Amino acid sequence: MIVIMLSEACAPVDRRRIIDTVQFAGTGLRVHTPALLSLSGDHKKIAALLADEPCVLDVAKLPAAYPRSARLKGRPRTTPVPLGNADVGEDFTVIAGPCSVENRSQLLTIAGAVKAAGAHALRAGAFKPRTSPYSFHGLGVPGLRLLAEARELTGLPVVTEVVDVRDIEVVAEHVDMIQIGARNMQNYTLLREAGRTRVPVLMKRGLSASVDETLLASEYLLDGGNEQVVLCERGIRTFESSYRFTLDLGAVAVLKERTHLPVIVDPSHAAGASGRVVPLALAAAAVGADGIIVESHHDPAAALCDGAQALPVGDLPDLMSRLVHACTAAGRSLRFETGDQVRGGGLLDRVHS
Ligand code: PEP
Ligand code: MN
């Protein structure tokens, strides 16, 4: 795959000439944006044809076919994705909350603790993909309404998963970031539909997806015109059975080399047990991830889903302060989300009033 980057200031007449020049030098020419073209063909030949074109910034040969997610010369190293007051990809971002929305008081209690700890966003699933059809599958739309209420009360942006293409619209209406779960990373219809929305998407790496497959999956979102995409490493299946999944932090380093999309880490689903979550979260920050999404619950033993790996909410402040050190080691900053609304337990009083 050859990618041609043009300067934003390229005049339409010059762009037309460039397109005409390369049209027959390769196959499958696509104009992704006015400044980004791609095609298959002989890199040297195409680069030579464009050598004297002043508005061509780069003619790059990609190792794989992901022109829109690839990190290219002339593009920023990371494209930040806004999430409430945070820009994922700038400062280190912490998204925390329960695996699933269980009821109003559970969600608002945890939301208050997430906000008080200085984390940046609340996570919780209203639609849950479960291995067994007999497990709790989430509250559905009433769960989305509770998430919207939690956002209203705390000011925290909310992140939730969509599992069915028929729910994309209603999910997009209620939340600030749509999560595509690991099991759906290769559900291309779902990706295409999420790509048509303009709500930021958090796309998790599939349980057995390679780095290339992950980047190609992100192209479905980007190709639909949704440019606000964050990737998430959450552990892959390997021969090792001592924990739930193998957290592939090497893949985070590789993704940071190859893509301009922010990359965060989910330490919870890899850990499978709460005692392992903090070390994996610190390792994620140290390896250069742009943030974490961590499961946390006020009463893990009573959680309806993934309780064993849920960090007690009382441990969140300590996680946040330890992350500051890991972030410093990695050369980046962690800014605590602040707000008077819930500091000192104000939200909990409002919940119970
Ligand atoms: C989740 O975030 O609760 C979840 C189901 O994650 P994953 O898709 O990574 O298993
Ligand atoms: Mn979970």
XYZ file of C-alpha atoms and ligand atoms in Angstrom:
364
model
C 0.000 0.000 0.000
C 1.362 3.404 -1.028
C 0.172 6.498 0.787
C 0.500 9.976 -0.679
C 0.328 12.912 1.726
C -0.438 16.309 0.221
C -0.065 19.695 1.868
C -3.373 21.066 3.211
C -2.738 24.133 1.054
C -2.616 22.101 -2.173
C -4.756 23.846 -4.797
C -7.552 21.773 -6.409
C -5.870 22.035 -9.809
C -2.594 20.620 -8.401
C -4.463 17.823 -6.584
C -6.263 16.926 -9.811
C -2.938 16.755 -11.700
C -1.427 14.522 -9.012
C -4.432 12.212 -9.089
C -4.255 12.031 -12.889
C -0.531 11.272 -12.709
C -0.830 8.369 -10.296
C -4.177 7.068 -11.588
C -2.600 4.668 -14.041
C 0.637 4.011 -12.149
C -1.103 1.819 -9.606
C -4.435 0.262 -8.740
C -7.236 0.989 -6.304
C -6.629 4.731 -5.937
C -8.650 6.143 -3.029
C -8.984 9.760 -1.958
C -9.457 9.433 1.800
C -9.311 13.149 2.561
C -8.256 16.068 0.325
C -4.740 15.603 1.730
C -4.507 11.787 1.834
C -4.507 9.387 -1.114
C -3.677 5.712 -1.224
C -3.154 3.087 -3.899
C -1.330 -0.174 -4.526
C 1.641 -0.222 -6.857
C 5.381 0.236 -7.289
C 6.552 2.663 -4.605
C 9.720 3.774 -6.409
C 7.882 4.408 -9.675
C 5.115 6.442 -8.012
C 7.604 8.415 -5.881
C 9.604 9.234 -9.048
C 6.470 10.418 -10.876
C 5.703 12.822 -8.014
C 9.276 13.940 -7.299
C 8.756 17.456 -8.703
C 5.319 18.085 -7.203
C 5.730 20.805 -4.528
C 2.550 19.947 -2.650
C 3.436 16.271 -2.164
C 4.710 15.989 1.418
C 5.372 12.281 1.425
C 5.025 9.138 -0.687
C 5.191 6.387 1.899
C 5.188 2.658 1.506
C 3.209 1.123 4.340
C 4.012 -2.311 5.716
C 0.274 -2.992 5.650
C -2.874 -1.473 4.291
C -3.869 0.983 7.001
C -3.450 4.428 5.459
C -5.676 6.304 7.900
C -4.399 4.889 11.175
C -0.707 4.721 10.194
C 1.703 7.211 11.710
C 3.100 9.174 8.802
C 5.610 11.933 8.320
C 3.818 15.270 8.340
C 1.115 14.011 10.694
C 1.126 14.513 14.454
C 2.646 11.695 16.469
C -0.669 11.148 18.254
C -4.084 12.495 17.286
C -5.827 13.386 20.556
C -9.427 12.289 21.070
C -11.578 14.520 23.305
C -13.323 12.872 26.248
C -14.958 15.412 28.583
C -12.213 17.642 29.941
C -9.523 15.177 28.870
C -7.836 14.737 25.526
C -6.905 11.071 25.235
C -3.427 11.018 23.722
C -2.274 14.247 25.431
C -2.260 13.804 29.192
C -2.539 10.278 30.590
C -6.251 9.438 30.839
C -7.904 7.252 33.480
C -11.323 5.759 32.732
C -12.755 3.820 35.680
C -15.996 2.202 36.750
C -17.836 -1.072 37.114
C -17.989 -3.761 34.459
C -21.727 -3.199 34.195
C -24.445 -0.801 35.255
C -26.361 -2.760 37.905
C -28.677 -0.190 39.466
C -28.861 3.540 40.209
C -27.309 3.557 43.628
C -24.450 1.214 42.552
C -23.602 3.388 39.539
C -23.861 6.739 41.287
C -21.902 5.553 44.318
C -19.065 4.343 42.080
C -19.289 7.431 39.841
C -18.833 9.646 42.895
C -15.749 7.703 43.963
C -14.289 7.789 40.429
C -14.727 11.542 40.302
C -13.381 12.068 43.817
C -10.241 10.087 42.931
C -9.537 12.512 40.084
C -10.102 10.032 37.241
C -11.263 11.466 33.923
C -14.192 9.327 32.767
C -16.698 6.758 33.975
C -17.013 3.366 32.321
C -19.868 0.853 32.759
C -21.604 -1.543 30.401
C -25.325 -1.242 29.738
C -25.110 -3.984 27.086
C -22.808 -6.849 28.067
C -21.421 -9.493 25.711
C -21.288 -12.609 27.901
C -19.778 -16.007 27.219
C -22.891 -17.710 28.592
C -26.375 -16.828 27.353
C -27.583 -17.354 30.941
C -25.388 -14.620 32.482
C -26.440 -11.028 33.212
C -26.433 -9.122 29.921
C -26.877 -5.612 31.272
C -29.839 -3.301 31.849
C -29.948 -2.083 28.245
C -31.496 1.325 27.564
C -32.418 2.006 31.247
C -28.702 1.475 31.947
C -27.849 4.122 29.349
C -30.207 6.550 31.100
C -28.449 5.902 34.400
C -25.120 6.614 32.719
C -26.475 9.907 31.405
C -27.632 10.737 34.940
C -24.211 9.878 36.372
C -22.648 12.237 33.828
C -25.109 14.954 34.753
C -24.332 14.625 38.464
C -20.563 14.249 38.276
C -19.648 16.056 35.079
C -17.675 12.957 34.109
C -17.941 11.785 30.483
C -19.210 8.214 30.131
C -17.950 5.256 28.105
C -20.091 2.220 27.341
C -20.030 -0.763 25.019
C -22.282 -1.365 22.041
C -22.741 -5.006 21.051
C -25.503 -4.807 18.467
C -25.638 -2.673 15.369
C -29.331 -1.954 16.107
C -28.370 -0.154 19.347
C -25.717 2.163 17.921
C -27.999 5.159 17.625
C -29.403 4.985 21.143
C -25.960 4.340 22.637
C -24.476 7.248 20.677
C -27.231 9.537 21.998
C -26.444 8.784 25.632
C -22.662 8.500 25.943
C -19.423 10.340 25.205
C -17.464 7.359 23.912
C -18.672 4.101 22.382
C -16.719 0.976 23.264
C -16.315 -1.804 20.717
C -15.482 -4.866 22.798
C -12.755 -7.395 22.122
C -15.260 -9.971 20.884
C -16.563 -7.515 18.304
C -13.296 -6.151 16.933
C -13.870 -8.176 13.793
C -17.599 -7.455 13.562
C -17.108 -5.316 10.476
C -20.776 -4.338 10.161
C -20.697 -2.962 13.711
C -17.419 -1.164 12.992
C -18.825 0.391 9.814
C -21.896 1.669 11.667
C -19.818 3.049 14.554
C -17.668 4.716 11.891
C -20.734 6.552 10.625
C -21.338 8.190 14.008
C -19.345 11.191 15.151
C -19.041 9.906 18.726
C -15.500 8.918 19.767
C -14.908 5.170 19.694
C -12.776 3.036 21.990
C -11.916 -0.108 20.029
C -10.488 -3.025 21.977
C -8.032 -5.453 20.436
C -9.593 -8.857 19.743
C -8.715 -11.830 21.933
C -6.585 -13.323 19.190
C -6.063 -10.392 16.845
C -2.610 -9.420 15.603
C -1.440 -5.801 15.667
C -2.033 -5.585 11.902
C -5.568 -6.952 12.213
C -6.254 -4.444 14.981
C -5.088 -1.528 12.837
C -7.074 -2.798 9.861
C -10.189 -3.015 12.038
C -9.661 0.620 13.084
C -9.667 1.554 9.379
C -13.348 0.566 9.206
C -14.108 3.264 11.785
C -11.849 5.866 10.197
C -13.043 5.080 6.684
C -16.610 5.875 7.777
C -15.421 9.369 8.614
C -15.187 8.935 12.379
C -11.708 10.219 13.130
C -12.009 9.979 16.907
C -10.674 6.521 17.541
C -8.779 5.181 20.556
C -7.287 1.679 20.581
C -7.150 -0.539 23.655
C -4.875 -3.460 24.518
C -6.786 -5.720 26.933
C -4.875 -8.983 26.819
C -4.777 -11.820 24.314
C -5.168 -15.591 24.479
C -1.891 -17.455 24.877
C -0.830 -20.831 26.300
C -0.523 -19.238 29.760
C -3.423 -20.033 32.057
C -2.211 -18.516 35.336
C -4.199 -15.352 34.699
C -7.157 -14.419 32.519
C -5.397 -13.015 29.419
C -1.798 -12.136 28.538
C -1.449 -8.358 28.644
C 0.600 -7.673 25.538
C 2.491 -4.523 26.495
C 4.939 -5.116 23.655
C 2.007 -4.524 21.317
C 1.446 -1.138 22.968
C 5.017 -0.118 22.128
C 4.570 -1.377 18.546
C 1.206 0.358 18.139
C 2.743 3.618 19.350
C 5.363 3.260 16.597
C 2.857 2.445 13.871
C -0.244 4.497 14.544
C -1.178 8.056 15.419
C -4.287 6.805 17.242
C -4.077 6.995 21.041
C -3.522 3.592 22.672
C -4.817 2.801 26.149
C -4.621 -0.370 28.238
C -7.264 -2.348 30.135
C -5.362 -4.053 32.967
C -8.528 -5.551 34.497
C -9.581 -8.139 31.924
C -6.003 -9.363 31.574
C -5.452 -9.554 35.338
C -8.634 -11.440 36.154
C -7.958 -10.707 39.834
C -7.970 -7.325 41.554
C -4.559 -7.769 43.199
C -2.856 -7.771 39.796
C -4.598 -4.706 38.428
C -2.383 -1.986 39.924
C 0.959 -3.506 38.803
C -0.384 -3.971 35.266
C -1.784 -0.438 35.231
C 1.589 0.969 36.307
C 3.335 -1.113 33.662
C 0.937 0.263 31.041
C 1.813 3.837 31.999
C 5.519 3.015 32.026
C 5.425 1.443 28.543
C 3.968 4.624 27.082
C 0.235 3.922 26.904
C -1.980 7.003 26.648
C -4.214 5.894 29.504
C -6.016 3.028 31.182
C -9.576 1.768 31.467
C -9.934 0.020 34.785
C -12.824 -1.847 36.382
C -13.716 -0.671 39.857
C -16.615 -1.395 42.217
C -17.729 -0.250 45.681
C -18.641 -3.850 46.601
C -16.680 -6.216 44.313
C -18.000 -9.346 46.025
C -21.545 -8.373 45.075
C -20.764 -7.312 41.476
C -22.972 -8.943 38.839
C -20.092 -9.161 36.389
C -16.280 -9.378 36.678
C -16.232 -8.799 40.446
C -12.996 -10.761 40.976
C -11.002 -8.284 38.913
C -12.739 -5.145 40.187
C -10.491 -2.772 42.093
C -12.300 -1.583 45.257
C -13.141 2.096 44.710
C -11.235 2.925 47.888
C -8.039 1.875 46.076
C -8.506 4.349 43.212
C -6.819 7.352 44.892
C -3.714 5.265 45.605
C -3.703 3.983 42.002
C -3.902 7.569 40.757
C -0.957 8.737 42.855
C 1.178 5.757 41.875
C 0.320 6.355 38.219
C 1.775 9.854 38.538
C 5.182 8.272 39.194
C 4.886 5.753 36.344
C 3.799 8.546 33.996
C 6.757 10.671 35.075
C 9.051 7.726 34.321
C 7.514 7.555 30.844
C 7.956 11.308 30.356
C 4.339 12.393 30.456
C 1.950 14.088 32.824
C -1.205 13.011 34.621
C -3.600 15.821 35.415
C -6.236 15.001 38.025
C -9.792 15.784 37.039
C -11.144 18.128 39.695
C -14.551 19.464 40.582
C -16.356 20.560 43.682
C -19.412 18.598 42.751
C -18.412 15.351 44.390
C -15.276 15.997 46.355
C -15.921 15.030 49.961
C -18.775 12.695 49.096
C -21.216 15.396 47.929
C -22.620 13.196 45.195
C -23.423 10.377 47.576
C -25.516 12.754 49.703
C -27.393 13.747 46.568
C -27.893 10.132 45.538
C -29.411 9.169 48.833
C -31.475 12.333 49.303
C -15.561 -4.916 29.351
O -14.906 -3.867 29.167
O -16.270 -5.108 30.351
C -15.384 -6.019 28.379
C -16.330 -6.906 28.178
O -14.178 -5.982 27.810
P -13.529 -6.909 26.652
O -14.332 -6.626 25.421
O -12.131 -6.413 26.585
O -13.635 -8.333 27.120
Mn -15.791 -6.572 32.314
